[in-house]
PDB file of N, CA and C in Angstrom:
ATOM      1  N   ARG A  77       0.830  -1.198   0.000  1.00 81.00           N
ATOM      2  CA  ARG A  77       0.000   0.000   0.000  1.00 81.00           C
ATOM      3  C   ARG A  77       0.873   1.260   0.000  1.00 81.00           C
ATOM      4  N   GLU A  78       1.908   1.247   0.816  1.00 85.00           N
ATOM      5  CA  GLU A  78       2.825   2.385   0.873  1.00 85.00           C
ATOM      6  C   GLU A  78       3.556   2.562  -0.457  1.00 85.00           C
ATOM      7  N   ALA A  79       3.900   1.463  -1.089  1.00 88.00           N
ATOM      8  CA  ALA A  79       4.588   1.534  -2.383  1.00 88.00           C
ATOM      9  C   ALA A  79       3.685   2.165  -3.433  1.00 88.00           C
ATOM     10  N   ALA A  80       2.410   1.827  -3.405  1.00 88.00           N
ATOM     11  CA  ALA A  80       1.462   2.407  -4.350  1.00 88.00           C
ATOM     12  C   ALA A  80       1.326   3.905  -4.110  1.00 88.00           C
ATOM     13  N   ARG A  81       1.304   4.301  -2.844  1.00 87.00           N
ATOM     14  CA  ARG A  81       1.211   5.721  -2.506  1.00 87.00           C
ATOM     15  C   ARG A  81       2.454   6.459  -2.986  1.00 87.00           C
ATOM     16  N   GLN A  82       3.625   5.881  -2.773  1.00 86.00           N
ATOM     17  CA  GLN A  82       4.876   6.490  -3.212  1.00 86.00           C
ATOM     18  C   GLN A  82       4.919   6.609  -4.738  1.00 86.00           C
ATOM     19  N   ALA A  83       4.426   5.580  -5.436  1.00 86.00           N
ATOM     20  CA  ALA A  83       4.397   5.612  -6.900  1.00 86.00           C
ATOM     21  C   ALA A  83       3.465   6.711  -7.387  1.00 86.00           C
ATOM     22  N   ARG A  84       2.311   6.846  -6.720  1.00 85.00           N
ATOM     23  CA  ARG A  84       1.360   7.894  -7.090  1.00 85.00           C
ATOM     24  C   ARG A  84       1.956   9.281  -6.850  1.00 85.00           C
ATOM     25  N   LEU A  85       2.643   9.462  -5.733  1.00 84.00           N
ATOM     26  CA  LEU A  85       3.281  10.750  -5.436  1.00 84.00           C
ATOM     27  C   LEU A  85       4.391  11.057  -6.441  1.00 84.00           C
ATOM     28  N   ALA A  86       5.148  10.037  -6.825  1.00 81.00           N
ATOM     29  CA  ALA A  86       6.200  10.238  -7.820  1.00 81.00           C
ATOM     30  C   ALA A  86       5.606  10.638  -9.163  1.00 81.00           C
ATOM     31  N   GLN A  87       4.498  10.011  -9.542  1.00 79.00           N
ATOM     32  CA  GLN A  87       3.834  10.351 -10.805  1.00 79.00           C
ATOM     33  C   GLN A  87       3.307  11.785 -10.770  1.00 79.00           C
ATOM     34  N   GLN A  88       2.733  12.180  -9.643  1.00 76.00           N
ATOM     35  CA  GLN A  88       2.231  13.546  -9.512  1.00 76.00           C
ATOM     36  C   GLN A  88       3.374  14.551  -9.581  1.00 76.00           C
ATOM     37  N   ALA A  89       4.527  14.208  -9.012  1.00 75.00           N
ATOM     38  CA  ALA A  89       5.691  15.096  -9.064  1.00 75.00           C
ATOM     39  C   ALA A  89       6.178  15.247 -10.500  1.00 75.00           C
ATOM     40  N   LEU A  90       6.170  14.154 -11.264  1.00 71.00           N
ATOM     41  CA  LEU A  90       6.577  14.223 -12.665  1.00 71.00           C
ATOM     42  C   LEU A  90       5.634  15.090 -13.483  1.00 71.00           C
ATOM     43  N   GLU A  91       4.346  15.039 -13.168  1.00 68.00           N
ATOM     44  CA  GLU A  91       3.362  15.831 -13.898  1.00 68.00           C
ATOM     45  C   GLU A  91       3.524  17.319 -13.623  1.00 68.00           C
ATOM     46  N   ARG A  92       4.110  17.659 -12.475  1.00 68.00           N
ATOM     47  CA  ARG A  92       4.279  19.062 -12.107  1.00 68.00           C
ATOM     48  C   ARG A  92       5.559  19.679 -12.645  1.00 68.00           C
ATOM     49  N   ILE A  93       6.404  18.879 -13.252  1.00 69.00           N
ATOM     50  CA  ILE A  93       7.661  19.399 -13.774  1.00 69.00           C
ATOM     51  C   ILE A  93       7.357  20.375 -14.908  1.00 69.00           C
ATOM     52  N   ILE A  94       7.980  21.515 -14.836  1.00 66.00           N
ATOM     53  CA  ILE A  94       7.786  22.536 -15.864  1.00 66.00           C
ATOM     54  C   ILE A  94       8.844  22.318 -16.939  1.00 66.00           C
ATOM     55  N   ILE A  95       8.408  22.267 -18.167  1.00 67.00           N
ATOM     56  CA  ILE A  95       9.315  22.063 -19.284  1.00 67.00           C
ATOM     57  C   ILE A  95       9.710  23.426 -19.833  1.00 67.00           C
ATOM     58  N   ASP A  96      11.000  23.628 -19.970  1.00 68.00           N
ATOM     59  CA  ASP A  96      11.505  24.877 -20.531  1.00 68.00           C
ATOM     60  C   ASP A  96      11.153  24.935 -22.011  1.00 68.00           C
ATOM     61  N   ASP A  97      10.591  26.041 -22.448  1.00 66.00           N
ATOM     62  CA  ASP A  97      10.172  26.142 -23.850  1.00 66.00           C
ATOM     63  C   ASP A  97      11.351  26.082 -24.824  1.00 66.00           C
ATOM     64  N   LEU A  98      12.549  26.365 -24.354  1.00 67.00           N
ATOM     65  CA  LEU A  98      13.716  26.289 -25.237  1.00 67.00           C
ATOM     66  C   LEU A  98      14.101  24.844 -25.563  1.00 67.00           C
ATOM     67  N   SER A  99      13.644  23.900 -24.750  1.00 70.00           N
ATOM     68  CA  SER A  99      13.995  22.503 -24.988  1.00 70.00           C
ATOM     69  C   SER A  99      12.985  21.794 -25.891  1.00 70.00           C
ATOM     70  N   LEU A 100      11.953  22.474 -26.315  1.00 70.00           N
ATOM     71  CA  LEU A 100      10.951  21.862 -27.183  1.00 70.00           C
ATOM     72  C   LEU A 100      11.483  21.747 -28.604  1.00 70.00           C
ATOM     73  N   ASP A 101      11.177  20.641 -29.242  1.00 73.00           N
ATOM     74  CA  ASP A 101      11.651  20.412 -30.607  1.00 73.00           C
ATOM     75  C   ASP A 101      10.790  21.119 -31.646  1.00 73.00           C
ATOM     76  N   ASP A 102       9.523  21.305 -31.361  1.00 74.00           N
ATOM     77  CA  ASP A 102       8.615  21.870 -32.355  1.00 74.00           C
ATOM     78  C   ASP A 102       8.291  23.342 -32.102  1.00 74.00           C
ATOM     79  N   SER A 103       9.204  24.035 -31.438  1.00 71.00           N
ATOM     80  CA  SER A 103       8.937  25.444 -31.137  1.00 71.00           C
ATOM     81  C   SER A 103       9.018  26.277 -32.413  1.00 71.00           C
ATOM     82  N   LYS A 104       8.284  27.359 -32.414  1.00 76.00           N
ATOM     83  CA  LYS A 104       8.237  28.248 -33.575  1.00 76.00           C
ATOM     84  C   LYS A 104       8.840  29.593 -33.193  1.00 76.00           C
ATOM     85  N   GLU A 105       9.291  30.304 -34.185  1.00 81.00           N
ATOM     86  CA  GLU A 105       9.815  31.647 -33.954  1.00 81.00           C
ATOM     87  C   GLU A 105       8.683  32.579 -33.535  1.00 81.00           C
ATOM     88  N   LEU A 106       9.000  33.504 -32.666  1.00 80.00           N
ATOM     89  CA  LEU A 106       8.011  34.506 -32.292  1.00 80.00           C
ATOM     90  C   LEU A 106       7.817  35.472 -33.453  1.00 80.00           C
ATOM     91  N   PRO A 107       6.616  35.998 -33.593  1.00 87.00           N
ATOM     92  CA  PRO A 107       6.419  36.990 -34.664  1.00 87.00           C
ATOM     93  C   PRO A 107       7.216  38.253 -34.339  1.00 87.00           C
ATOM     94  N   PRO A 108       7.541  39.029 -35.348  1.00 91.00           N
ATOM     95  CA  PRO A 108       8.289  40.261 -35.074  1.00 91.00           C
ATOM     96  C   PRO A 108       7.429  41.211 -34.232  1.00 91.00           C
ATOM     97  N   TYR A 109       8.089  41.905 -33.343  1.00 86.00           N
ATOM     98  CA  TYR A 109       7.344  42.823 -32.478  1.00 86.00           C
ATOM     99  C   TYR A 109       7.024  44.107 -33.231  1.00 86.00           C
ATOM    100  N   ILE A 110       5.982  44.751 -32.772  1.00 88.00           N
ATOM    101  CA  ILE A 110       5.562  46.024 -33.357  1.00 88.00           C
ATOM    102  C   ILE A 110       5.769  47.095 -32.295  1.00 88.00           C
ATOM    103  N   PRO A 111       6.611  48.065 -32.562  1.00 84.00           N
ATOM    104  CA  PRO A 111       6.836  49.121 -31.560  1.00 84.00           C
ATOM    105  C   PRO A 111       5.536  49.857 -31.242  1.00 84.00           C
ATOM    106  N   VAL A 112       5.413  50.239 -29.999  1.00 80.00           N
ATOM    107  CA  VAL A 112       4.220  50.946 -29.531  1.00 80.00           C
ATOM    108  C   VAL A 112       4.639  52.335 -29.086  1.00 80.00           C
ATOM    109  N   ASP A 113       3.910  53.340 -29.526  1.00 83.00           N
ATOM    110  CA  ASP A 113       4.162  54.695 -29.053  1.00 83.00           C
ATOM    111  C   ASP A 113       3.568  54.828 -27.653  1.00 83.00           C
ATOM    112  N   LEU A 114       4.415  55.171 -26.708  1.00 81.00           N
ATOM    113  CA  LEU A 114       3.948  55.325 -25.339  1.00 81.00           C
ATOM    114  C   LEU A 114       3.259  56.668 -25.182  1.00 81.00           C
ATOM    115  N   PRO A 115       2.197  56.694 -24.384  1.00 76.00           N
ATOM    116  CA  PRO A 115       1.584  57.990 -24.091  1.00 76.00           C
ATOM    117  C   PRO A 115       2.601  58.888 -23.379  1.00 76.00           C
ATOM    118  N   SER A 116       2.550  60.167 -23.660  1.00 78.00           N
ATOM    119  CA  SER A 116       3.495  61.065 -23.000  1.00 78.00           C
ATOM    120  C   SER A 116       3.240  61.045 -21.501  1.00 78.00           C
ATOM    121  N   GLY A 117       4.307  61.037 -20.760  1.00 78.00           N
ATOM    122  CA  GLY A 117       4.192  61.011 -19.304  1.00 78.00           C
ATOM    123  C   GLY A 117       4.403  59.635 -18.710  1.00 78.00           C
ATOM    124  N   ILE A 118       4.505  58.607 -19.537  1.00 81.00           N
ATOM    125  CA  ILE A 118       4.743  57.261 -19.033  1.00 81.00           C
ATOM    126  C   ILE A 118       6.117  56.811 -19.501  1.00 81.00           C
ATOM    127  N   SER A 119       6.933  56.412 -18.552  1.00 84.00           N
ATOM    128  CA  SER A 119       8.277  55.940 -18.908  1.00 84.00           C
ATOM    129  C   SER A 119       8.193  54.507 -19.423  1.00 84.00           C
ATOM    130  N   PRO A 120       9.171  54.095 -20.209  1.00 85.00           N
ATOM    131  CA  PRO A 120       9.182  52.706 -20.681  1.00 85.00           C
ATOM    132  C   PRO A 120       9.212  51.695 -19.536  1.00 85.00           C
ATOM    133  N   GLU A 121       9.783  52.066 -18.406  1.00 88.00           N
ATOM    134  CA  GLU A 121       9.836  51.172 -17.250  1.00 88.00           C
ATOM    135  C   GLU A 121       8.483  51.067 -16.559  1.00 88.00           C
ATOM    136  N   ALA A 122       7.714  52.159 -16.551  1.00 85.00           N
ATOM    137  CA  ALA A 122       6.426  52.173 -15.857  1.00 85.00           C
ATOM    138  C   ALA A 122       5.297  51.591 -16.701  1.00 85.00           C
ATOM    139  N   PHE A 123       5.443  51.653 -18.018  1.00 84.00           N
ATOM    140  CA  PHE A 123       4.346  51.230 -18.895  1.00 84.00           C
ATOM    141  C   PHE A 123       3.910  49.781 -18.678  1.00 84.00           C
ATOM    142  N   PRO A 124       4.815  48.804 -18.593  1.00 85.00           N
ATOM    143  CA  PRO A 124       4.347  47.422 -18.396  1.00 85.00           C
ATOM    144  C   PRO A 124       3.569  47.247 -17.092  1.00 85.00           C
ATOM    145  N   LYS A 125       3.997  47.939 -16.048  1.00 86.00           N
ATOM    146  CA  LYS A 125       3.294  47.836 -14.764  1.00 86.00           C
ATOM    147  C   LYS A 125       1.894  48.434 -14.870  1.00 86.00           C
ATOM    148  N   LEU A 126       1.809  49.589 -15.490  1.00 83.00           N
ATOM    149  CA  LEU A 126       0.519  50.245 -15.666  1.00 83.00           C
ATOM    150  C   LEU A 126      -0.392  49.413 -16.569  1.00 83.00           C
ATOM    151  N   ALA A 127       0.175  48.848 -17.623  1.00 83.00           N
ATOM    152  CA  ALA A 127      -0.617  48.011 -18.530  1.00 83.00           C
ATOM    153  C   ALA A 127      -1.128  46.764 -17.807  1.00 83.00           C
ATOM    154  N   LEU A 128      -0.314  46.172 -16.944  1.00 86.00           N
ATOM    155  CA  LEU A 128      -0.723  44.991 -16.191  1.00 86.00           C
ATOM    156  C   LEU A 128      -1.873  45.324 -15.243  1.00 86.00           C
ATOM    157  N   VAL A 129      -1.763  46.452 -14.552  1.00 83.00           N
ATOM    158  CA  VAL A 129      -2.832  46.871 -13.637  1.00 83.00           C
ATOM    159  C   VAL A 129      -4.102  47.178 -14.415  1.00 83.00           C
ATOM    160  N   ALA A 130      -3.977  47.919 -15.516  1.00 82.00           N
ATOM    161  CA  ALA A 130      -5.154  48.260 -16.323  1.00 82.00           C
ATOM    162  C   ALA A 130      -5.814  46.999 -16.877  1.00 82.00           C
ATOM    163  N   ASP A 131      -5.013  46.028 -17.284  1.00 83.00           N
ATOM    164  CA  ASP A 131      -5.552  44.778 -17.806  1.00 83.00           C
ATOM    165  C   ASP A 131      -6.314  44.018 -16.719  1.00 83.00           C
ATOM    166  N   ALA A 132      -5.745  43.936 -15.527  1.00 82.00           N
ATOM    167  CA  ALA A 132      -6.419  43.238 -14.424  1.00 82.00           C
ATOM    168  C   ALA A 132      -7.727  43.933 -14.055  1.00 82.00           C
ATOM    169  N   ILE A 133      -7.708  45.241 -13.988  1.00 81.00           N
ATOM    170  CA  ILE A 133      -8.927  45.978 -13.639  1.00 81.00           C
ATOM    171  C   ILE A 133      -9.975  45.802 -14.734  1.00 81.00           C
ATOM    172  N   HIS A 134      -9.547  45.872 -15.981  1.00 79.00           N
ATOM    173  CA  HIS A 134     -10.485  45.682 -17.087  1.00 79.00           C
ATOM    174  C   HIS A 134     -11.098  44.279 -17.040  1.00 79.00           C
ATOM    175  N   PHE A 135     -10.279  43.284 -16.775  1.00 81.00           N
ATOM    176  CA  PHE A 135     -10.755  41.904 -16.764  1.00 81.00           C
ATOM    177  C   PHE A 135     -11.714  41.650 -15.600  1.00 81.00           C
ATOM    178  N   PHE A 136     -11.431  42.235 -14.436  1.00 79.00           N
ATOM    179  CA  PHE A 136     -12.240  41.983 -13.243  1.00 79.00           C
ATOM    180  C   PHE A 136     -13.211  43.117 -12.936  1.00 79.00           C
ATOM    181  N   LYS A 137     -13.475  43.992 -13.906  1.00 76.00           N
ATOM    182  CA  LYS A 137     -14.335  45.151 -13.616  1.00 76.00           C
ATOM    183  C   LYS A 137     -15.742  44.732 -13.191  1.00 76.00           C
ATOM    184  N   HIS A 138     -16.205  43.591 -13.635  1.00 75.00           N
ATOM    185  CA  HIS A 138     -17.534  43.130 -13.217  1.00 75.00           C
ATOM    186  C   HIS A 138     -17.564  42.814 -11.724  1.00 75.00           C
ATOM    187  N   ILE A 139     -16.416  42.564 -11.130  1.00 74.00           N
ATOM    188  CA  ILE A 139     -16.342  42.305  -9.693  1.00 74.00           C
ATOM    189  C   ILE A 139     -16.199  43.617  -8.930  1.00 74.00           C
ATOM    190  N   PHE A 140     -15.385  44.541  -9.468  1.00 69.00           N
ATOM    191  CA  PHE A 140     -15.072  45.771  -8.753  1.00 69.00           C
ATOM    192  C   PHE A 140     -16.146  46.833  -8.848  1.00 69.00           C
ATOM    193  N   THR A 141     -16.917  46.836  -9.904  1.00 67.00           N
ATOM    194  CA  THR A 141     -17.878  47.919 -10.071  1.00 67.00           C
ATOM    195  C   THR A 141     -19.139  47.643  -9.273  1.00 67.00           C
ATOM    196  N   GLN A 142     -19.646  48.683  -8.688  1.00 62.00           N
ATOM    197  CA  GLN A 142     -20.883  48.634  -7.925  1.00 62.00           C
ATOM    198  C   GLN A 142     -22.026  49.091  -8.835  1.00 62.00           C
ATOM    199  N   PRO A 143     -23.248  48.664  -8.547  1.00 63.00           N
ATOM    200  CA  PRO A 143     -24.371  49.071  -9.405  1.00 63.00           C
ATOM    201  C   PRO A 143     -24.524  50.584  -9.543  1.00 63.00           C
ATOM    202  N   GLU A 144     -24.142  51.332  -8.515  1.00 63.00           N
ATOM    203  CA  GLU A 144     -24.305  52.785  -8.569  1.00 63.00           C
ATOM    204  C   GLU A 144     -23.160  53.477  -9.307  1.00 63.00           C
ATOM    205  N   ASP A 145     -22.122  52.732  -9.694  1.00 63.00           N
ATOM    206  CA  ASP A 145     -21.006  53.323 -10.440  1.00 63.00           C
ATOM    207  C   ASP A 145     -21.478  53.738 -11.829  1.00 63.00           C
ATOM    208  N   ASP A 146     -21.110  54.947 -12.212  1.00 65.00           N
ATOM    209  CA  ASP A 146     -21.462  55.400 -13.555  1.00 65.00           C
ATOM    210  C   ASP A 146     -20.256  55.377 -14.491  1.00 65.00           C
ATOM    211  N   LEU A 147     -19.128  54.867 -14.002  1.00 65.00           N
ATOM    212  CA  LEU A 147     -17.922  54.807 -14.828  1.00 65.00           C
ATOM    213  C   LEU A 147     -17.723  53.412 -15.391  1.00 65.00           C
ATOM    214  N   ASN A 148     -17.253  53.347 -16.602  1.00 72.00           N
ATOM    215  CA  ASN A 148     -16.872  52.082 -17.211  1.00 72.00           C
ATOM    216  C   ASN A 148     -15.350  52.004 -17.125  1.00 72.00           C
ATOM    217  N   TYR A 149     -14.850  51.200 -16.195  1.00 74.00           N
ATOM    218  CA  TYR A 149     -13.406  51.107 -15.996  1.00 74.00           C
ATOM    219  C   TYR A 149     -12.783  50.332 -17.152  1.00 74.00           C
ATOM    220  N   ASN A 150     -12.290  51.050 -18.128  1.00 74.00           N
ATOM    221  CA  ASN A 150     -11.638  50.421 -19.266  1.00 74.00           C
ATOM    222  C   ASN A 150     -10.205  50.923 -19.347  1.00 74.00           C
ATOM    223  N   TYR A 151      -9.450  50.392 -20.311  1.00 75.00           N
ATOM    224  CA  TYR A 151      -8.044  50.758 -20.449  1.00 75.00           C
ATOM    225  C   TYR A 151      -7.853  52.258 -20.593  1.00 75.00           C
ATOM    226  N   ASP A 152      -8.617  52.857 -21.483  1.00 78.00           N
ATOM    227  CA  ASP A 152      -8.439  54.282 -21.762  1.00 78.00           C
ATOM    228  C   ASP A 152      -8.671  55.127 -20.520  1.00 78.00           C
ATOM    229  N   LEU A 153      -9.723  54.822 -19.783  1.00 80.00           N
ATOM    230  CA  LEU A 153     -10.044  55.602 -18.589  1.00 80.00           C
ATOM    231  C   LEU A 153      -8.941  55.467 -17.540  1.00 80.00           C
ATOM    232  N   ILE A 154      -8.460  54.270 -17.323  1.00 80.00           N
ATOM    233  CA  ILE A 154      -7.432  54.041 -16.309  1.00 80.00           C
ATOM    234  C   ILE A 154      -6.113  54.703 -16.718  1.00 80.00           C
ATOM    235  N   LEU A 155      -5.729  54.544 -17.976  1.00 80.00           N
ATOM    236  CA  LEU A 155      -4.486  55.167 -18.434  1.00 80.00           C
ATOM    237  C   LEU A 155      -4.583  56.685 -18.381  1.00 80.00           C
ATOM    238  N   GLN A 156      -5.716  57.231 -18.819  1.00 82.00           N
ATOM    239  CA  GLN A 156      -5.892  58.681 -18.804  1.00 82.00           C
ATOM    240  C   GLN A 156      -5.866  59.213 -17.373  1.00 82.00           C
ATOM    241  N   ALA A 157      -6.555  58.545 -16.468  1.00 84.00           N
ATOM    242  CA  ALA A 157      -6.579  58.990 -15.072  1.00 84.00           C
ATOM    243  C   ALA A 157      -5.178  58.909 -14.457  1.00 84.00           C
ATOM    244  N   SER A 158      -4.412  57.906 -14.842  1.00 82.00           N
ATOM    245  CA  SER A 158      -3.050  57.769 -14.322  1.00 82.00           C
ATOM    246  C   SER A 158      -2.150  58.888 -14.821  1.00 82.00           C
ATOM    247  N   LEU A 159      -2.401  59.371 -16.012  1.00 82.00           N
ATOM    248  CA  LEU A 159      -1.569  60.421 -16.592  1.00 82.00           C
ATOM    249  C   LEU A 159      -1.960  61.819 -16.152  1.00 82.00           C
ATOM    250  N   GLU A 160      -3.183  61.981 -15.667  1.00 83.00           N
ATOM    251  CA  GLU A 160      -3.674  63.317 -15.339  1.00 83.00           C
ATOM    252  C   GLU A 160      -3.199  63.834 -13.992  1.00 83.00           C
ATOM    253  N   GLY A 161      -2.502  63.024 -13.248  1.00 81.00           N
ATOM    254  CA  GLY A 161      -2.029  63.475 -11.943  1.00 81.00           C
ATOM    255  C   GLY A 161      -3.209  63.699 -11.010  1.00 81.00           C
ATOM    256  N   PRO A 162      -3.213  64.819 -10.284  1.00 85.00           N
ATOM    257  CA  PRO A 162      -4.290  65.078  -9.326  1.00 85.00           C
ATOM    258  C   PRO A 162      -5.689  65.093  -9.946  1.00 85.00           C
ATOM    259  N   ARG A 163      -5.805  65.484 -11.199  1.00 85.00           N
ATOM    260  CA  ARG A 163      -7.132  65.496 -11.835  1.00 85.00           C
ATOM    261  C   ARG A 163      -7.674  64.086 -12.028  1.00 85.00           C
ATOM    262  N   GLY A 164      -6.801  63.095 -12.120  1.00 84.00           N
ATOM    263  CA  GLY A 164      -7.239  61.716 -12.285  1.00 84.00           C
ATOM    264  C   GLY A 164      -7.465  60.989 -10.983  1.00 84.00           C
ATOM    265  N   HIS A 165      -7.168  61.656  -9.880  1.00 85.00           N
ATOM    266  CA  HIS A 165      -7.299  60.992  -8.586  1.00 85.00           C
ATOM    267  C   HIS A 165      -8.733  60.574  -8.282  1.00 85.00           C
ATOM    268  N   LYS A 166      -9.720  61.346  -8.750  1.00 86.00           N
ATOM    269  CA  LYS A 166     -11.112  60.997  -8.452  1.00 86.00           C
ATOM    270  C   LYS A 166     -11.468  59.636  -9.057  1.00 86.00           C
ATOM    271  N   VAL A 167     -11.093  59.415 -10.292  1.00 83.00           N
ATOM    272  CA  VAL A 167     -11.387  58.134 -10.952  1.00 83.00           C
ATOM    273  C   VAL A 167     -10.674  56.999 -10.231  1.00 83.00           C
ATOM    274  N   LEU A 168      -9.376  57.196  -9.959  1.00 84.00           N
ATOM    275  CA  LEU A 168      -8.603  56.143  -9.307  1.00 84.00           C
ATOM    276  C   LEU A 168      -9.072  55.907  -7.878  1.00 84.00           C
ATOM    277  N   SER A 169      -9.477  56.973  -7.185  1.00 86.00           N
ATOM    278  CA  SER A 169     -10.005  56.822  -5.819  1.00 86.00           C
ATOM    279  C   SER A 169     -11.314  56.053  -5.828  1.00 86.00           C
ATOM    280  N   ASN A 170     -12.198  56.378  -6.767  1.00 83.00           N
ATOM    281  CA  ASN A 170     -13.469  55.645  -6.859  1.00 83.00           C
ATOM    282  C   ASN A 170     -13.234  54.165  -7.157  1.00 83.00           C
ATOM    283  N   LEU A 171     -12.276  53.900  -8.018  1.00 81.00           N
ATOM    284  CA  LEU A 171     -11.939  52.514  -8.329  1.00 81.00           C
ATOM    285  C   LEU A 171     -11.401  51.801  -7.094  1.00 81.00           C
ATOM    286  N   LEU A 172     -10.511  52.455  -6.362  1.00 83.00           N
ATOM    287  CA  LEU A 172      -9.954  51.850  -5.151  1.00 83.00           C
ATOM    288  C   LEU A 172     -11.050  51.607  -4.117  1.00 83.00           C
ATOM    289  N   ILE A 173     -11.963  52.540  -3.965  1.00 82.00           N
ATOM    290  CA  ILE A 173     -13.076  52.356  -3.020  1.00 82.00           C
ATOM    291  C   ILE A 173     -13.933  51.167  -3.439  1.00 82.00           C
ATOM    292  N   SER A 174     -14.222  51.047  -4.720  1.00 79.00           N
ATOM    293  CA  SER A 174     -15.001  49.908  -5.216  1.00 79.00           C
ATOM    294  C   SER A 174     -14.289  48.593  -4.928  1.00 79.00           C
ATOM    295  N   MET A 175     -12.967  48.588  -5.127  1.00 79.00           N
ATOM    296  CA  MET A 175     -12.204  47.370  -4.864  1.00 79.00           C
ATOM    297  C   MET A 175     -12.238  47.022  -3.380  1.00 79.00           C
ATOM    298  N   LEU A 176     -12.078  48.023  -2.526  1.00 82.00           N
ATOM    299  CA  LEU A 176     -12.104  47.778  -1.087  1.00 82.00           C
ATOM    300  C   LEU A 176     -13.491  47.342  -0.616  1.00 82.00           C
ATOM    301  N   GLN A 177     -14.547  47.919  -1.181  1.00 80.00           N
ATOM    302  CA  GLN A 177     -15.900  47.493  -0.827  1.00 80.00           C
ATOM    303  C   GLN A 177     -16.125  46.042  -1.223  1.00 80.00           C
ATOM    304  N   THR A 178     -15.636  45.658  -2.381  1.00 77.00           N
ATOM    305  CA  THR A 178     -15.769  44.277  -2.834  1.00 77.00           C
ATOM    306  C   THR A 178     -15.030  43.341  -1.891  1.00 77.00           C
ATOM    307  N   LEU A 179     -13.818  43.727  -1.504  1.00 77.00           N
ATOM    308  CA  LEU A 179     -13.040  42.916  -0.576  1.00 77.00           C
ATOM    309  C   LEU A 179     -13.747  42.833   0.774  1.00 77.00           C
ATOM    310  N   GLY A 180     -14.301  43.958   1.235  1.00 78.00           N
ATOM    311  CA  GLY A 180     -15.025  43.965   2.505  1.00 78.00           C
ATOM    312  C   GLY A 180     -16.241  43.057   2.474  1.00 78.00           C
ATOM    313  N   GLN A 181     -16.989  43.063   1.388  1.00 75.00           N
ATOM    314  CA  GLN A 181     -18.144  42.175   1.259  1.00 75.00           C
ATOM    315  C   GLN A 181     -17.713  40.719   1.285  1.00 75.00           C
ATOM    316  N   GLU A 182     -16.605  40.437   0.605  1.00 69.00           N
ATOM    317  CA  GLU A 182     -16.092  39.070   0.565  1.00 69.00           C
ATOM    318  C   GLU A 182     -15.684  38.609   1.962  1.00 69.00           C
ATOM    319  N   LEU A 183     -15.035  39.488   2.713  1.00 70.00           N
ATOM    320  CA  LEU A 183     -14.601  39.120   4.065  1.00 70.00           C
ATOM    321  C   LEU A 183     -15.789  38.966   5.009  1.00 70.00           C
ATOM    322  N   ARG A 184     -16.838  39.783   4.825  1.00 71.00           N
ATOM    323  CA  ARG A 184     -18.027  39.647   5.665  1.00 71.00           C
ATOM    324  C   ARG A 184     -18.729  38.318   5.434  1.00 71.00           C
ATOM    325  N   ASP A 185     -18.622  37.809   4.223  1.00 70.00           N
ATOM    326  CA  ASP A 185     -19.282  36.547   3.892  1.00 70.00           C
ATOM    327  C   ASP A 185     -18.551  35.336   4.448  1.00 70.00           C
ATOM    328  N   LYS A 186     -17.335  35.517   4.909  1.00 67.00           N
ATOM    329  CA  LYS A 186     -16.554  34.407   5.443  1.00 67.00           C
ATOM    330  C   LYS A 186     -16.472  34.535   6.961  1.00 67.00           C
ATOM    331  N   VAL A 187     -16.417  33.420   7.606  1.00 57.00           N
ATOM    332  CA  VAL A 187     -16.231  33.410   9.066  1.00 57.00           C
ATOM    333  C   VAL A 187     -14.753  33.298   9.339  1.00 57.00           C
ATOM    334  N   ILE A 188     -14.229  34.259  10.053  1.00 58.00           N
ATOM    335  CA  ILE A 188     -12.805  34.261  10.369  1.00 58.00           C
ATOM    336  C   ILE A 188     -12.664  34.083  11.883  1.00 58.00           C
ATOM    337  N   ILE A 189     -11.950  33.050  12.254  1.00 56.00           N
ATOM    338  CA  ILE A 189     -11.725  32.774  13.656  1.00 56.00           C
ATOM    339  C   ILE A 189     -10.250  33.006  13.944  1.00 56.00           C
ATOM    340  N   ILE A 190      -9.959  33.879  14.897  1.00 58.00           N
ATOM    341  CA  ILE A 190      -8.583  34.174  15.266  1.00 58.00           C
ATOM    342  C   ILE A 190      -8.346  33.635  16.671  1.00 58.00           C
ATOM    343  N   PHE A 191      -7.324  32.821  16.808  1.00 50.00           N
ATOM    344  CA  PHE A 191      -6.993  32.266  18.113  1.00 50.00           C
ATOM    345  C   PHE A 191      -5.893  33.052  18.762  1.00 50.00           C
TER     346      PHE A 191
END
């Protein structure tokens, strides 16, 4: 019985091994990249981080938005608000409040016991 368990664990470990894409025989060349003009005010170092955040918010906007929200949190709105400095704070603050309210509702629905 123990041998069967060990064999099963070994098989599961083999299934979890990550294969490096460089070692694949049938790999294909990546398509050539297309340069993107960055909006003024965003550094090349900051753009990927901002794009990642905007993508996550866009993807999960159905979770973060409240019925009373009149804003459609999309890429353009998030990027524009990020570039506007203090003028964009209202949009970003409303988004943060929506996210915190969602998190608060989720935590209220769970029973948390602290010892």
